[in-house]
Short mmCIF file of C-alpha atoms in Angstrom, two decimals:
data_model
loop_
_atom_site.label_atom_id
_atom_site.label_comp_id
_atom_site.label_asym_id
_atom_site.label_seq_id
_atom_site.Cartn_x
_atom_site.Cartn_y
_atom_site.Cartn_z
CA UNK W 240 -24.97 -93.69 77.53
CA UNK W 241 -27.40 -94.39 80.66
CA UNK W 242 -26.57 -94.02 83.87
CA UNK W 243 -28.48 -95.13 87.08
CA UNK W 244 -29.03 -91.49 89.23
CA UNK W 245 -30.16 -91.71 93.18
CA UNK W 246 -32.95 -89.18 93.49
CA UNK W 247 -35.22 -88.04 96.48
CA UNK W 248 -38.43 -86.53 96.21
CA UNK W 249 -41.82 -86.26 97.85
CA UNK W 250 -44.48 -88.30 96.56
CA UNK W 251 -47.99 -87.43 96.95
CA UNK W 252 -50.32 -90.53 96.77
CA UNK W 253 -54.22 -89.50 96.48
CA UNK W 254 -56.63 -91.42 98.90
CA UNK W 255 -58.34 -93.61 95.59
CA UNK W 256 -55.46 -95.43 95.60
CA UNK W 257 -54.83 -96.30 98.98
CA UNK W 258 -56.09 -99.55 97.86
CA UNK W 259 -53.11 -100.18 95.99
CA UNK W 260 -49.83 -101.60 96.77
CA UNK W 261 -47.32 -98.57 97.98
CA UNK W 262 -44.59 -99.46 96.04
CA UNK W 263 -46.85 -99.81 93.14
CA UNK W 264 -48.28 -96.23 93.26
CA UNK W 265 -44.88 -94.31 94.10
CA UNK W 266 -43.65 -96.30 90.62
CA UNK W 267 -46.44 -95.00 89.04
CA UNK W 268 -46.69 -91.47 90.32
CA UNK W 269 -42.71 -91.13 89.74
CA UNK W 270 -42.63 -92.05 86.25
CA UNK W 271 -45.66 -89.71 85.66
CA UNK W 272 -43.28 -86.67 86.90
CA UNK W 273 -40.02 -87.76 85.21
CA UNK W 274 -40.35 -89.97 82.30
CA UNK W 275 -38.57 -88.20 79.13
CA UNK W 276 -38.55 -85.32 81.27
CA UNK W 277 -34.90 -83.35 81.23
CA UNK W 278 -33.99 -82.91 84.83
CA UNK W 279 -31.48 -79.93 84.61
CA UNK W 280 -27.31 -80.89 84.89
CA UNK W 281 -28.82 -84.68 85.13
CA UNK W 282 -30.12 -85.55 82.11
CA UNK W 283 -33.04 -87.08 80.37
CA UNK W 284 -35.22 -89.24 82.15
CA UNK W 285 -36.40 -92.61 81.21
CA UNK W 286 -37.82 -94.88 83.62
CA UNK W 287 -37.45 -95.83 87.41
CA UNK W 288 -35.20 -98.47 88.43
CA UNK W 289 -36.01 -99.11 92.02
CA UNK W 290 -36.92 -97.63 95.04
CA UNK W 291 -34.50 -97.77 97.57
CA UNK W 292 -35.87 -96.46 101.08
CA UNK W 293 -39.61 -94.93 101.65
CA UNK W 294 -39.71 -93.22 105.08
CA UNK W 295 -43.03 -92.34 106.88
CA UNK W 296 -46.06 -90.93 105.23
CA UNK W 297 -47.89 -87.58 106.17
CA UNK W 298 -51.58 -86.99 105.60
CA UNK W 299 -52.12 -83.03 106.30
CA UNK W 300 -54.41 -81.19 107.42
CA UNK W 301 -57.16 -80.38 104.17
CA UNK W 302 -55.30 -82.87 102.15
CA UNK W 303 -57.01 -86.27 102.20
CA UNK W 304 -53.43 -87.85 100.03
CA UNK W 305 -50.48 -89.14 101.66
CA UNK W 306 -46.97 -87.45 101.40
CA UNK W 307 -43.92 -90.03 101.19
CA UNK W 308 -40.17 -89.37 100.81
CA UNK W 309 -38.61 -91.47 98.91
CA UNK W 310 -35.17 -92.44 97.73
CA UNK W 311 -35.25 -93.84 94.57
CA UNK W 312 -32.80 -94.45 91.78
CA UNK W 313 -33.59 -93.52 88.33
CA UNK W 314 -32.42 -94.71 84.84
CA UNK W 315 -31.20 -91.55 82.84
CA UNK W 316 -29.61 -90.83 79.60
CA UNK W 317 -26.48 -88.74 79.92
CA UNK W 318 -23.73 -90.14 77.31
CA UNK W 319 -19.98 -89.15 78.80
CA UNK W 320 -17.89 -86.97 76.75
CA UNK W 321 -15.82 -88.50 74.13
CA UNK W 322 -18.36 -91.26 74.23
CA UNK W 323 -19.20 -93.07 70.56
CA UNK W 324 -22.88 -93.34 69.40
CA UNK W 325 -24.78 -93.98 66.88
CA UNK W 326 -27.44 -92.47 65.47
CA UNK W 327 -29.83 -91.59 62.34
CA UNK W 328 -29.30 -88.34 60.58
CA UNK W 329 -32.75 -86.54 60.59
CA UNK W 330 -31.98 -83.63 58.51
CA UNK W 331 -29.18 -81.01 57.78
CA UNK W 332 -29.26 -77.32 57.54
CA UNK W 333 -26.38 -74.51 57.35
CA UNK W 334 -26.17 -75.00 61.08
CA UNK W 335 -25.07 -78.59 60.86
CA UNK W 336 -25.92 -82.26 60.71
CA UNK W 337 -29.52 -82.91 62.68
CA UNK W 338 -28.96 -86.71 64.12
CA UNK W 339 -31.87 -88.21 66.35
CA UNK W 340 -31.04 -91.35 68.36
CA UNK W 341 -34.68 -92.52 68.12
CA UNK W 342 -35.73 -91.39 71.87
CA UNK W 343 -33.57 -88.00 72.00
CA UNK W 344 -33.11 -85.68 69.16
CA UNK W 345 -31.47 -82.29 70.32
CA UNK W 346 -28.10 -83.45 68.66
CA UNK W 347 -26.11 -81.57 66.25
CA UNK W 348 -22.78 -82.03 64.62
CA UNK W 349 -21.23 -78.28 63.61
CA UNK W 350 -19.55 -77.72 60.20
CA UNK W 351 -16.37 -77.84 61.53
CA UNK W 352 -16.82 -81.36 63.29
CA UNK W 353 -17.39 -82.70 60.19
CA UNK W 354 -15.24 -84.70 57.67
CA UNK W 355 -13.04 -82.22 55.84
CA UNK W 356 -13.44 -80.89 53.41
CA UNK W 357 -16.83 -80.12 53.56
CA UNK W 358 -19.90 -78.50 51.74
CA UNK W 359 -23.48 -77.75 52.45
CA UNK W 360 -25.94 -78.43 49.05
CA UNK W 361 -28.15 -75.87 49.13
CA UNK W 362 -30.14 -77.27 45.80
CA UNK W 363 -30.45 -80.48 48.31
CA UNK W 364 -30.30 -79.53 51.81
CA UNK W 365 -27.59 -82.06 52.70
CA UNK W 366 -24.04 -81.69 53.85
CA UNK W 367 -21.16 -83.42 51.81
CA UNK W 368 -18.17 -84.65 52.50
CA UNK W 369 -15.73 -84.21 49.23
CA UNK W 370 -13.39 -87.28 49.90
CA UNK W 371 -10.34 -87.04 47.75
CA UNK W 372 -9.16 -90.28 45.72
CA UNK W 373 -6.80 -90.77 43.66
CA UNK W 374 -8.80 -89.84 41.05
CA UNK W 375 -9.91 -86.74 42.33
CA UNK W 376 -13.07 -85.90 44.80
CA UNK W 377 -15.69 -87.79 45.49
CA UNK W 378 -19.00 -86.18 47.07
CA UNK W 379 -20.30 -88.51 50.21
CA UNK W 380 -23.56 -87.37 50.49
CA UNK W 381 -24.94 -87.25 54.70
CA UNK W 382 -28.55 -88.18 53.32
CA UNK W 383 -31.42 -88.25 55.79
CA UNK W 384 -32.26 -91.30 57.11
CA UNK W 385 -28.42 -92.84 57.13
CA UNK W 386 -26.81 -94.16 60.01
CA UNK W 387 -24.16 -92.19 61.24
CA UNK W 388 -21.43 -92.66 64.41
CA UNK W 389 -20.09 -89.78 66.66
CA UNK W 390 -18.82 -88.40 69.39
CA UNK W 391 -19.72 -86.66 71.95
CA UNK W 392 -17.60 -83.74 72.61
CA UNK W 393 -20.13 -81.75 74.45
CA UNK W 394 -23.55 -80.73 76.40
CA UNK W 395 -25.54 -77.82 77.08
CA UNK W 396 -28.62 -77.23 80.00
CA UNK W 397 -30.69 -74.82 79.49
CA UNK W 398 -32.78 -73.91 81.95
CA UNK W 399 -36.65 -73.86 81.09
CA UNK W 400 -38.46 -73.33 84.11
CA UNK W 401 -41.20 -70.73 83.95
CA UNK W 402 -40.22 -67.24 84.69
CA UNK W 403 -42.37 -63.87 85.46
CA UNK W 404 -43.09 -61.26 82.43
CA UNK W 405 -40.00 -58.93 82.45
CA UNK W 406 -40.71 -55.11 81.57
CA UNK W 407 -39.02 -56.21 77.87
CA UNK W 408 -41.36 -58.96 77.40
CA UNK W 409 -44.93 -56.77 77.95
CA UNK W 410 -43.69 -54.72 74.99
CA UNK W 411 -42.68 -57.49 72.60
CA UNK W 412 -45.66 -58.26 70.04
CA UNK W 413 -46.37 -62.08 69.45
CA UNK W 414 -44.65 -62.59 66.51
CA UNK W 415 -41.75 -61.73 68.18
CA UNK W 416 -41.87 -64.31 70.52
CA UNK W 417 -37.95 -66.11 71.56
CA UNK W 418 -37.65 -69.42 69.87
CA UNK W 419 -37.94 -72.28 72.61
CA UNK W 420 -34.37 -73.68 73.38
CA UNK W 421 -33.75 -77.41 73.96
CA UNK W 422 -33.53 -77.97 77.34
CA UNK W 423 -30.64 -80.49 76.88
CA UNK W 424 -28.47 -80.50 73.71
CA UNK W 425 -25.43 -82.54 72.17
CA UNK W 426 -22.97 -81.47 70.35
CA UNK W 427 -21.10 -84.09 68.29
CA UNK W 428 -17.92 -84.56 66.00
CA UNK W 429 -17.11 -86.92 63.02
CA UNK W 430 -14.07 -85.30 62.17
CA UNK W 431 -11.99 -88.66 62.45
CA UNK W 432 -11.50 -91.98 60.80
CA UNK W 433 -13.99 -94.70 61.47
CA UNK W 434 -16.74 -91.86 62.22
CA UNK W 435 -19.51 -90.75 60.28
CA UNK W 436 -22.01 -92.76 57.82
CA UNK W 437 -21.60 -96.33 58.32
CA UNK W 438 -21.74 -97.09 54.86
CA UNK W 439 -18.41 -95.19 54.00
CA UNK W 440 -16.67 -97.63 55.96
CA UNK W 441 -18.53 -100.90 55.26
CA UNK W 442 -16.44 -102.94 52.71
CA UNK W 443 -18.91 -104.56 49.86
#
């Protein structure tokens, strides 16, 4: 689920904290640009781990703040396909099953990665699973709030960074605007045995 990434990147330390220990103000400036920031085909952010080589600082001409490249490595979350999590469902819709992990919550699980067969409630907004006994079916409600376990069968990257107005966009009104896309998304299944709500398969 998180993976240690080796990064390199040029840190810019202003002169008011010269004072300071180096180390101590790279950390500090690095987990300023990257914490629970997506970093595109990487993954989500979370904190540093260490810093593994600083080479020589630059002060420049107009700029008063030093200019350090350093090689750091960087604790990321970036699950591996057919990996198992679990997770809290934080809604449904027609779309699918909403699950958050607490930190990260672009996850959804389609209809057809679902236990079958399956229904979406309208009347309650909730997807059900209608297990069959041998007394007939049984509706197992995916309520909000329940634990559930999945697995990853795949990722998306979207690419967010800032483009220029195209000739389309000048003439599109603003309630027209593009909805904003997740810059990192999961897509998950529970369409086995042993996945899905914890409580269907915790004996009483």
């Amino acid at each position: 689920m998180f993976v240690l990434v080796e990064m390199v990147d040029t840190v810019r330390i202003p002169p008011w904290q010269f004072e300071r220990k180096l180390n101590d103000s790279i950390a500090e400036e690095l987990n300023k640009k990257l914490a629970n920031k997506v970093v595109y085909n990487v993954g989500l952010c979370i904190c540093l781990f260490d810093i593994i080589k600083l080479e020589d600082a630059y002060v420049f001409p107009g700029d008063g703040a030093s200019h350090t490249k350093v090689h750091f490595r960087y604790v990321v979350f970036h699950p591996f396909l057919d990996e198992i999590l679990i997770g809290k469902i934080k809604g449904c819709s027609p779309e699918g099953v909403h699950v958050s992990l607490g930190f990260f919550d672009d996850i959804l699980i389609p209809p057809e990665s679902l236990q079958q067969p399956a229904k979406f409630d309208e009347a309650e907004q909730v997807w059900v699973w209608e297990y069959e006994t041998e007394e007939g079916a049984h509706d197992l409600y995916m309520d909000t709030g329940e634990e559930i376990r999945f697995r990853v069968v795949d990722e998306s990257f979207v690419d967010t960074s800032p483009t220029g107005p195209s000739s389309a966009d000048a003439t599109t009104s603003s309630e027209e605007l593009p909805k904003k896309e997740a810059p990192y998304t999961l897509v998950g299944s529970i369409s086995e045995p042993g996945l899905g709500l914890l409580s269907w398969w915790t004996s009483n």
